[in-house]
Amino acid sequence: MLDLSLSGALVEHQDVLQLASPCFLQLMANGERLTIQCRVVHSRVSHSGADGALYYQTGLEFLDLSRGAQQSLGAFIRSYGAAEG
């Protein structure tokens, strides 16, 4: 699961991430890799899989997005919404 906004993201994954730790989120936008510096604002167990593996839901706050990165991210969000709608 990936839920994006222009200020952050909510992701589901299988690794523990520590509160306030720095990380990067990479997306493919318009055929180019967009790398966004983030900070973990919350992380908790979301559910466990059939095999017992834990899945975590983590909130990420985007840090220092350049104007170009904001535009690319906005275009990515709009195109994904258009494909789903």
PDB file of N, CA and C in Angstrom:
ATOM      1  N   MET A   1       0.835  -1.167   0.000  1.00  0.00           N
ATOM      2  CA  MET A   1       0.000   0.000   0.000  1.00  0.00           C
ATOM      3  C   MET A   1       0.892   1.246   0.000  1.00  0.00           C
ATOM      4  N   LEU A   2       0.473   2.223  -0.771  1.00  0.00           N
ATOM      5  CA  LEU A   2       1.152   3.507  -0.811  1.00  0.00           C
ATOM      6  C   LEU A   2       0.084   4.576  -0.949  1.00  0.00           C
ATOM      7  N   ASP A   3       0.056   5.527  -0.030  1.00  0.00           N
ATOM      8  CA  ASP A   3      -0.887   6.642  -0.052  1.00  0.00           C
ATOM      9  C   ASP A   3      -0.053   7.910  -0.029  1.00  0.00           C
ATOM     10  N   LEU A   4      -0.128   8.704  -1.105  1.00  0.00           N
ATOM     11  CA  LEU A   4       0.726   9.888  -1.249  1.00  0.00           C
ATOM     12  C   LEU A   4      -0.037  11.191  -1.152  1.00  0.00           C
ATOM     13  N   SER A   5       0.631  12.203  -0.628  1.00  0.00           N
ATOM     14  CA  SER A   5       0.180  13.593  -0.706  1.00  0.00           C
ATOM     15  C   SER A   5       1.415  14.417  -1.048  1.00  0.00           C
ATOM     16  N   LEU A   6       1.250  15.702  -1.166  1.00  0.00           N
ATOM     17  CA  LEU A   6       2.408  16.557  -1.465  1.00  0.00           C
ATOM     18  C   LEU A   6       3.274  16.810  -0.233  1.00  0.00           C
ATOM     19  N   SER A   7       2.811  16.389   0.952  1.00  0.00           N
ATOM     20  CA  SER A   7       3.602  16.622   2.157  1.00  0.00           C
ATOM     21  C   SER A   7       4.112  15.345   2.816  1.00  0.00           C
ATOM     22  N   GLY A   8       3.605  14.183   2.372  1.00  0.00           N
ATOM     23  CA  GLY A   8       4.052  12.954   2.997  1.00  0.00           C
ATOM     24  C   GLY A   8       3.425  11.728   2.365  1.00  0.00           C
ATOM     25  N   ALA A   9       3.702  10.584   2.983  1.00  0.00           N
ATOM     26  CA  ALA A   9       3.209   9.318   2.454  1.00  0.00           C
ATOM     27  C   ALA A   9       2.899   8.369   3.605  1.00  0.00           C
ATOM     28  N   LEU A  10       1.959   7.470   3.336  1.00  0.00           N
ATOM     29  CA  LEU A  10       1.663   6.373   4.229  1.00  0.00           C
ATOM     30  C   LEU A  10       2.006   5.111   3.450  1.00  0.00           C
ATOM     31  N   VAL A  11       2.911   4.303   3.971  1.00  0.00           N
ATOM     32  CA  VAL A  11       3.369   3.110   3.258  1.00  0.00           C
ATOM     33  C   VAL A  11       3.182   1.874   4.135  1.00  0.00           C
ATOM     34  N   GLU A  12       2.966   0.745   3.471  1.00  0.00           N
ATOM     35  CA  GLU A  12       2.908  -0.527   4.173  1.00  0.00           C
ATOM     36  C   GLU A  12       4.089  -1.358   3.710  1.00  0.00           C
ATOM     37  N   HIS A  13       4.768  -1.989   4.643  1.00  0.00           N
ATOM     38  CA  HIS A  13       6.003  -2.705   4.336  1.00  0.00           C
ATOM     39  C   HIS A  13       6.257  -3.744   5.410  1.00  0.00           C
ATOM     40  N   GLN A  14       7.386  -4.437   5.328  1.00  0.00           N
ATOM     41  CA  GLN A  14       7.677  -5.514   6.269  1.00  0.00           C
ATOM     42  C   GLN A  14       8.918  -5.283   7.118  1.00  0.00           C
ATOM     43  N   ASP A  15       9.384  -4.058   7.239  1.00  0.00           N
ATOM     44  CA  ASP A  15      10.546  -3.765   8.072  1.00  0.00           C
ATOM     45  C   ASP A  15      10.172  -2.776   9.164  1.00  0.00           C
ATOM     46  N   VAL A  16      10.827  -2.894  10.301  1.00  0.00           N
ATOM     47  CA  VAL A  16      10.611  -1.960  11.399  1.00  0.00           C
ATOM     48  C   VAL A  16      11.379  -0.678  11.092  1.00  0.00           C
ATOM     49  N   LEU A  17      10.719   0.461  11.218  1.00  0.00           N
ATOM     50  CA  LEU A  17      11.379   1.763  11.065  1.00  0.00           C
ATOM     51  C   LEU A  17      11.209   2.537  12.361  1.00  0.00           C
ATOM     52  N   GLN A  18      12.291   3.127  12.829  1.00  0.00           N
ATOM     53  CA  GLN A  18      12.284   3.851  14.094  1.00  0.00           C
ATOM     54  C   GLN A  18      11.708   5.261  13.925  1.00  0.00           C
ATOM     55  N   LEU A  19      10.930   5.685  14.900  1.00  0.00           N
ATOM     56  CA  LEU A  19      10.352   7.020  14.917  1.00  0.00           C
ATOM     57  C   LEU A  19      11.438   8.083  14.772  1.00  0.00           C
ATOM     58  N   ALA A  20      11.205   9.058  13.931  1.00  0.00           N
ATOM     59  CA  ALA A  20      12.091  10.198  13.665  1.00  0.00           C
ATOM     60  C   ALA A  20      13.323   9.844  12.845  1.00  0.00           C
ATOM     61  N   SER A  21      13.445   8.599  12.406  1.00  0.00           N
ATOM     62  CA  SER A  21      14.627   8.247  11.613  1.00  0.00           C
ATOM     63  C   SER A  21      14.496   8.786  10.191  1.00  0.00           C
ATOM     64  N   PRO A  22      15.622   9.167   9.601  1.00  0.00           N
ATOM     65  CA  PRO A  22      15.603   9.642   8.210  1.00  0.00           C
ATOM     66  C   PRO A  22      15.509   8.456   7.260  1.00  0.00           C
ATOM     67  N   CYS A  23      14.890   8.675   6.112  1.00  0.00           N
ATOM     68  CA  CYS A  23      14.808   7.636   5.087  1.00  0.00           C
ATOM     69  C   CYS A  23      14.552   8.311   3.741  1.00  0.00           C
ATOM     70  N   PHE A  24      14.525   7.516   2.702  1.00  0.00           N
ATOM     71  CA  PHE A  24      14.251   8.007   1.357  1.00  0.00           C
ATOM     72  C   PHE A  24      13.138   7.184   0.737  1.00  0.00           C
ATOM     73  N   LEU A  25      12.274   7.834  -0.017  1.00  0.00           N
ATOM     74  CA  LEU A  25      11.229   7.174  -0.782  1.00  0.00           C
ATOM     75  C   LEU A  25      11.558   7.395  -2.246  1.00  0.00           C
ATOM     76  N   GLN A  26      11.605   6.325  -3.015  1.00  0.00           N
ATOM     77  CA  GLN A  26      11.896   6.437  -4.445  1.00  0.00           C
ATOM     78  C   GLN A  26      10.676   6.028  -5.249  1.00  0.00           C
ATOM     79  N   LEU A  27      10.320   6.864  -6.213  1.00  0.00           N
ATOM     80  CA  LEU A  27       9.195   6.622  -7.111  1.00  0.00           C
ATOM     81  C   LEU A  27       9.674   6.791  -8.539  1.00  0.00           C
ATOM     82  N   MET A  28       9.036   6.098  -9.457  1.00  0.00           N
ATOM     83  CA  MET A  28       9.288   6.323 -10.879  1.00  0.00           C
ATOM     84  C   MET A  28       8.211   7.278 -11.378  1.00  0.00           C
ATOM     85  N   ALA A  29       8.611   8.483 -11.782  1.00  0.00           N
ATOM     86  CA  ALA A  29       7.682   9.510 -12.251  1.00  0.00           C
ATOM     87  C   ALA A  29       8.127   9.971 -13.629  1.00  0.00           C
ATOM     88  N   ASN A  30       7.246   9.839 -14.595  1.00  0.00           N
ATOM     89  CA  ASN A  30       7.544  10.246 -15.977  1.00  0.00           C
ATOM     90  C   ASN A  30       8.815   9.583 -16.501  1.00  0.00           C
ATOM     91  N   GLY A  31       9.004   8.317 -16.160  1.00  0.00           N
ATOM     92  CA  GLY A  31      10.169   7.577 -16.629  1.00  0.00           C
ATOM     93  C   GLY A  31      11.460   7.906 -15.902  1.00  0.00           C
ATOM     94  N   GLU A  32      11.395   8.767 -14.898  1.00  0.00           N
ATOM     95  CA  GLU A  32      12.589   9.133 -14.125  1.00  0.00           C
ATOM     96  C   GLU A  32      12.376   8.796 -12.663  1.00  0.00           C
ATOM     97  N   ARG A  33      13.464   8.457 -12.005  1.00  0.00           N
ATOM     98  CA  ARG A  33      13.411   8.139 -10.581  1.00  0.00           C
ATOM     99  C   ARG A  33      13.345   9.429  -9.764  1.00  0.00           C
ATOM    100  N   LEU A  34      12.336   9.507  -8.908  1.00  0.00           N
ATOM    101  CA  LEU A  34      12.175  10.637  -8.000  1.00  0.00           C
ATOM    102  C   LEU A  34      12.526  10.140  -6.604  1.00  0.00           C
ATOM    103  N   THR A  35      13.559  10.714  -5.999  1.00  0.00           N
ATOM    104  CA  THR A  35      13.993  10.326  -4.660  1.00  0.00           C
ATOM    105  C   THR A  35      13.653  11.457  -3.696  1.00  0.00           C
ATOM    106  N   ILE A  36      12.883  11.124  -2.664  1.00  0.00           N
ATOM    107  CA  ILE A  36      12.401  12.124  -1.715  1.00  0.00           C
ATOM    108  C   ILE A  36      12.956  11.811  -0.332  1.00  0.00           C
ATOM    109  N   GLN A  37      13.602  12.794   0.265  1.00  0.00           N
ATOM    110  CA  GLN A  37      14.103  12.639   1.627  1.00  0.00           C
ATOM    111  C   GLN A  37      12.918  12.759   2.583  1.00  0.00           C
ATOM    112  N   CYS A  38      12.834  11.836   3.549  1.00  0.00           N
ATOM    113  CA  CYS A  38      11.694  11.767   4.466  1.00  0.00           C
ATOM    114  C   CYS A  38      12.167  11.597   5.900  1.00  0.00           C
ATOM    115  N   ARG A  39      11.176  11.688   6.801  1.00  0.00           N
ATOM    116  CA  ARG A  39      11.384  11.400   8.216  1.00  0.00           C
ATOM    117  C   ARG A  39      10.196  10.567   8.673  1.00  0.00           C
ATOM    118  N   VAL A  40      10.454   9.514   9.445  1.00  0.00           N
ATOM    119  CA  VAL A  40       9.393   8.645   9.967  1.00  0.00           C
ATOM    120  C   VAL A  40       8.656   9.384  11.080  1.00  0.00           C
ATOM    121  N   VAL A  41       7.342   9.574  10.914  1.00  0.00           N
ATOM    122  CA  VAL A  41       6.544  10.254  11.944  1.00  0.00           C
ATOM    123  C   VAL A  41       5.712   9.279  12.767  1.00  0.00           C
ATOM    124  N   HIS A  42       5.419   8.106  12.227  1.00  0.00           N
ATOM    125  CA  HIS A  42       4.812   7.028  13.017  1.00  0.00           C
ATOM    126  C   HIS A  42       4.998   5.711  12.278  1.00  0.00           C
ATOM    127  N   SER A  43       5.041   4.637  13.043  1.00  0.00           N
ATOM    128  CA  SER A  43       5.168   3.308  12.457  1.00  0.00           C
ATOM    129  C   SER A  43       4.581   2.310  13.438  1.00  0.00           C
ATOM    130  N   ARG A  44       3.655   1.488  12.949  1.00  0.00           N
ATOM    131  CA  ARG A  44       3.006   0.512  13.821  1.00  0.00           C
ATOM    132  C   ARG A  44       2.617  -0.724  13.014  1.00  0.00           C
ATOM    133  N   VAL A  45       2.410  -1.813  13.714  1.00  0.00           N
ATOM    134  CA  VAL A  45       1.992  -3.048  13.055  1.00  0.00           C
ATOM    135  C   VAL A  45       0.600  -2.825  12.474  1.00  0.00           C
ATOM    136  N   SER A  46       0.465  -3.155  11.205  1.00  0.00           N
ATOM    137  CA  SER A  46      -0.813  -3.022  10.511  1.00  0.00           C
ATOM    138  C   SER A  46      -1.590  -4.335  10.591  1.00  0.00           C
ATOM    139  N   HIS A  47      -0.926  -5.430  10.252  1.00  0.00           N
ATOM    140  CA  HIS A  47      -1.542  -6.759  10.300  1.00  0.00           C
ATOM    141  C   HIS A  47      -0.463  -7.822  10.109  1.00  0.00           C
ATOM    142  N   SER A  48      -0.853  -9.055  10.264  1.00  0.00           N
ATOM    143  CA  SER A  48       0.079 -10.150   9.992  1.00  0.00           C
ATOM    144  C   SER A  48      -0.460 -10.958   8.823  1.00  0.00           C
ATOM    145  N   GLY A  49       0.454 -11.457   8.027  1.00  0.00           N
ATOM    146  CA  GLY A  49       0.097 -12.252   6.868  1.00  0.00           C
ATOM    147  C   GLY A  49      -0.286 -13.665   7.266  1.00  0.00           C
ATOM    148  N   ALA A  50      -0.767 -14.431   6.298  1.00  0.00           N
ATOM    149  CA  ALA A  50      -1.169 -15.816   6.546  1.00  0.00           C
ATOM    150  C   ALA A  50      -0.016 -16.658   7.087  1.00  0.00           C
ATOM    151  N   ASP A  51       1.211 -16.280   6.700  1.00  0.00           N
ATOM    152  CA  ASP A  51       2.398 -17.011   7.162  1.00  0.00           C
ATOM    153  C   ASP A  51       2.945 -16.469   8.486  1.00  0.00           C
ATOM    154  N   GLY A  52       2.244 -15.489   9.085  1.00  0.00           N
ATOM    155  CA  GLY A  52       2.677 -14.920  10.357  1.00  0.00           C
ATOM    156  C   GLY A  52       3.596 -13.723  10.227  1.00  0.00           C
ATOM    157  N   ALA A  53       3.987 -13.360   8.992  1.00  0.00           N
ATOM    158  CA  ALA A  53       4.863 -12.199   8.787  1.00  0.00           C
ATOM    159  C   ALA A  53       4.115 -10.921   9.167  1.00  0.00           C
ATOM    160  N   LEU A  54       4.813 -10.008   9.843  1.00  0.00           N
ATOM    161  CA  LEU A  54       4.210  -8.741  10.246  1.00  0.00           C
ATOM    162  C   LEU A  54       4.322  -7.700   9.134  1.00  0.00           C
ATOM    163  N   TYR A  55       3.272  -6.930   8.969  1.00  0.00           N
ATOM    164  CA  TYR A  55       3.250  -5.801   8.037  1.00  0.00           C
ATOM    165  C   TYR A  55       3.084  -4.528   8.855  1.00  0.00           C
ATOM    166  N   TYR A  56       3.891  -3.530   8.526  1.00  0.00           N
ATOM    167  CA  TYR A  56       3.894  -2.267   9.254  1.00  0.00           C
ATOM    168  C   TYR A  56       3.310  -1.162   8.383  1.00  0.00           C
ATOM    169  N   GLN A  57       2.614  -0.224   9.023  1.00  0.00           N
ATOM    170  CA  GLN A  57       2.117   0.963   8.351  1.00  0.00           C
ATOM    171  C   GLN A  57       2.902   2.143   8.920  1.00  0.00           C
ATOM    172  N   THR A  58       3.575   2.872   8.026  1.00  0.00           N
ATOM    173  CA  THR A  58       4.471   3.940   8.450  1.00  0.00           C
ATOM    174  C   THR A  58       4.105   5.245   7.762  1.00  0.00           C
ATOM    175  N   GLY A  59       4.032   6.300   8.551  1.00  0.00           N
ATOM    176  CA  GLY A  59       3.808   7.643   8.025  1.00  0.00           C
ATOM    177  C   GLY A  59       5.148   8.334   7.817  1.00  0.00           C
ATOM    178  N   LEU A  60       5.331   8.886   6.623  1.00  0.00           N
ATOM    179  CA  LEU A  60       6.559   9.605   6.280  1.00  0.00           C
ATOM    180  C   LEU A  60       6.251  11.065   6.007  1.00  0.00           C
ATOM    181  N   GLU A  61       7.053  11.940   6.560  1.00  0.00           N
ATOM    182  CA  GLU A  61       6.961  13.375   6.278  1.00  0.00           C
ATOM    183  C   GLU A  61       8.059  13.722   5.284  1.00  0.00           C
ATOM    184  N   PHE A  62       7.693  14.368   4.183  1.00  0.00           N
ATOM    185  CA  PHE A  62       8.678  14.770   3.191  1.00  0.00           C
ATOM    186  C   PHE A  62       9.452  15.975   3.700  1.00  0.00           C
ATOM    187  N   LEU A  63      10.764  15.979   3.448  1.00  0.00           N
ATOM    188  CA  LEU A  63      11.647  17.056   3.884  1.00  0.00           C
ATOM    189  C   LEU A  63      12.262  17.747   2.674  1.00  0.00           C
ATOM    190  N   ASP A  64      12.290  19.047   2.681  1.00  0.00           N
ATOM    191  CA  ASP A  64      13.028  19.847   1.700  1.00  0.00           C
ATOM    192  C   ASP A  64      12.778  19.455   0.240  1.00  0.00           C
ATOM    193  N   LEU A  65      11.511  19.376  -0.162  1.00  0.00           N
ATOM    194  CA  LEU A  65      11.199  19.098  -1.568  1.00  0.00           C
ATOM    195  C   LEU A  65      11.518  20.326  -2.416  1.00  0.00           C
ATOM    196  N   SER A  66      12.295  20.140  -3.450  1.00  0.00           N
ATOM    197  CA  SER A  66      12.560  21.235  -4.384  1.00  0.00           C
ATOM    198  C   SER A  66      11.294  21.522  -5.183  1.00  0.00           C
ATOM    199  N   ARG A  67      11.249  22.649  -5.833  1.00  0.00           N
ATOM    200  CA  ARG A  67      10.094  23.015  -6.663  1.00  0.00           C
ATOM    201  C   ARG A  67       9.881  21.963  -7.756  1.00  0.00           C
ATOM    202  N   GLY A  68      10.957  21.521  -8.382  1.00  0.00           N
ATOM    203  CA  GLY A  68      10.866  20.501  -9.427  1.00  0.00           C
ATOM    204  C   GLY A  68      10.343  19.185  -8.890  1.00  0.00           C
ATOM    205  N   ALA A  69      10.803  18.799  -7.699  1.00  0.00           N
ATOM    206  CA  ALA A  69      10.336  17.555  -7.087  1.00  0.00           C
ATOM    207  C   ALA A  69       8.855  17.662  -6.730  1.00  0.00           C
ATOM    208  N   GLN A  70       8.424  18.825  -6.256  1.00  0.00           N
ATOM    209  CA  GLN A  70       7.005  19.028  -5.953  1.00  0.00           C
ATOM    210  C   GLN A  70       6.160  18.882  -7.218  1.00  0.00           C
ATOM    211  N   GLN A  71       6.633  19.448  -8.314  1.00  0.00           N
ATOM    212  CA  GLN A  71       5.895  19.362  -9.570  1.00  0.00           C
ATOM    213  C   GLN A  71       5.836  17.918 -10.072  1.00  0.00           C
ATOM    214  N   SER A  72       6.952  17.211 -10.002  1.00  0.00           N
ATOM    215  CA  SER A  72       6.979  15.808 -10.429  1.00  0.00           C
ATOM    216  C   SER A  72       6.072  14.955  -9.554  1.00  0.00           C
ATOM    217  N   LEU A  73       6.105  15.186  -8.256  1.00  0.00           N
ATOM    218  CA  LEU A  73       5.265  14.441  -7.332  1.00  0.00           C
ATOM    219  C   LEU A  73       3.789  14.721  -7.604  1.00  0.00           C
ATOM    220  N   GLY A  74       3.450  15.994  -7.812  1.00  0.00           N
ATOM    221  CA  GLY A  74       2.073  16.364  -8.130  1.00  0.00           C
ATOM    222  C   GLY A  74       1.587  15.692  -9.404  1.00  0.00           C
ATOM    223  N   ALA A  75       2.430  15.660 -10.431  1.00  0.00           N
ATOM    224  CA  ALA A  75       2.068  15.012 -11.696  1.00  0.00           C
ATOM    225  C   ALA A  75       1.895  13.507 -11.486  1.00  0.00           C
ATOM    226  N   PHE A  76       2.757  12.912 -10.678  1.00  0.00           N
ATOM    227  CA  PHE A  76       2.658  11.483 -10.382  1.00  0.00           C
ATOM    228  C   PHE A  76       1.332  11.183  -9.691  1.00  0.00           C
ATOM    229  N   ILE A  77       0.983  11.970  -8.687  1.00  0.00           N
ATOM    230  CA  ILE A  77      -0.268  11.756  -7.948  1.00  0.00           C
ATOM    231  C   ILE A  77      -1.471  11.918  -8.865  1.00  0.00           C
ATOM    232  N   ARG A  78      -1.470  12.959  -9.683  1.00  0.00           N
ATOM    233  CA  ARG A  78      -2.591  13.185 -10.614  1.00  0.00           C
ATOM    234  C   ARG A  78      -2.717  12.054 -11.627  1.00  0.00           C
ATOM    235  N   SER A  79      -1.596  11.567 -12.174  1.00  0.00           N
ATOM    236  CA  SER A  79      -1.668  10.512 -13.181  1.00  0.00           C
ATOM    237  C   SER A  79      -2.125   9.197 -12.556  1.00  0.00           C
ATOM    238  N   TYR A  80      -1.735   8.913 -11.348  1.00  0.00           N
ATOM    239  CA  TYR A  80      -2.162   7.694 -10.686  1.00  0.00           C
ATOM    240  C   TYR A  80      -3.669   7.755 -10.413  1.00  0.00           C
ATOM    241  N   GLY A  81      -4.140   8.898  -9.963  1.00  0.00           N
ATOM    242  CA  GLY A  81      -5.576   9.071  -9.722  1.00  0.00           C
ATOM    243  C   GLY A  81      -6.390   8.946 -10.996  1.00  0.00           C
ATOM    244  N   ALA A  82      -5.859   9.464 -12.092  1.00  0.00           N
ATOM    245  CA  ALA A  82      -6.552   9.377 -13.380  1.00  0.00           C
ATOM    246  C   ALA A  82      -6.637   7.934 -13.837  1.00  0.00           C
ATOM    247  N   ALA A  83      -5.582   7.159 -13.614  1.00  0.00           N
ATOM    248  CA  ALA A  83      -5.562   5.753 -14.029  1.00  0.00           C
ATOM    249  C   ALA A  83      -6.550   4.938 -13.197  1.00  0.00           C
ATOM    250  N   GLU A  84      -6.715   5.301 -11.935  1.00  0.00           N
ATOM    251  CA  GLU A  84      -7.618   4.569 -11.047  1.00  0.00           C
ATOM    252  C   GLU A  84      -9.067   4.979 -11.254  1.00  0.00           C
ATOM    253  N   GLY A  85      -9.304   6.245 -11.626  1.00  0.00           N
ATOM    254  CA  GLY A  85     -10.668   6.764 -11.733  1.00  0.00           C
ATOM    255  C   GLY A  85     -11.249   6.465 -13.049  1.00  0.00           C
TER     256      GLY A  85
END
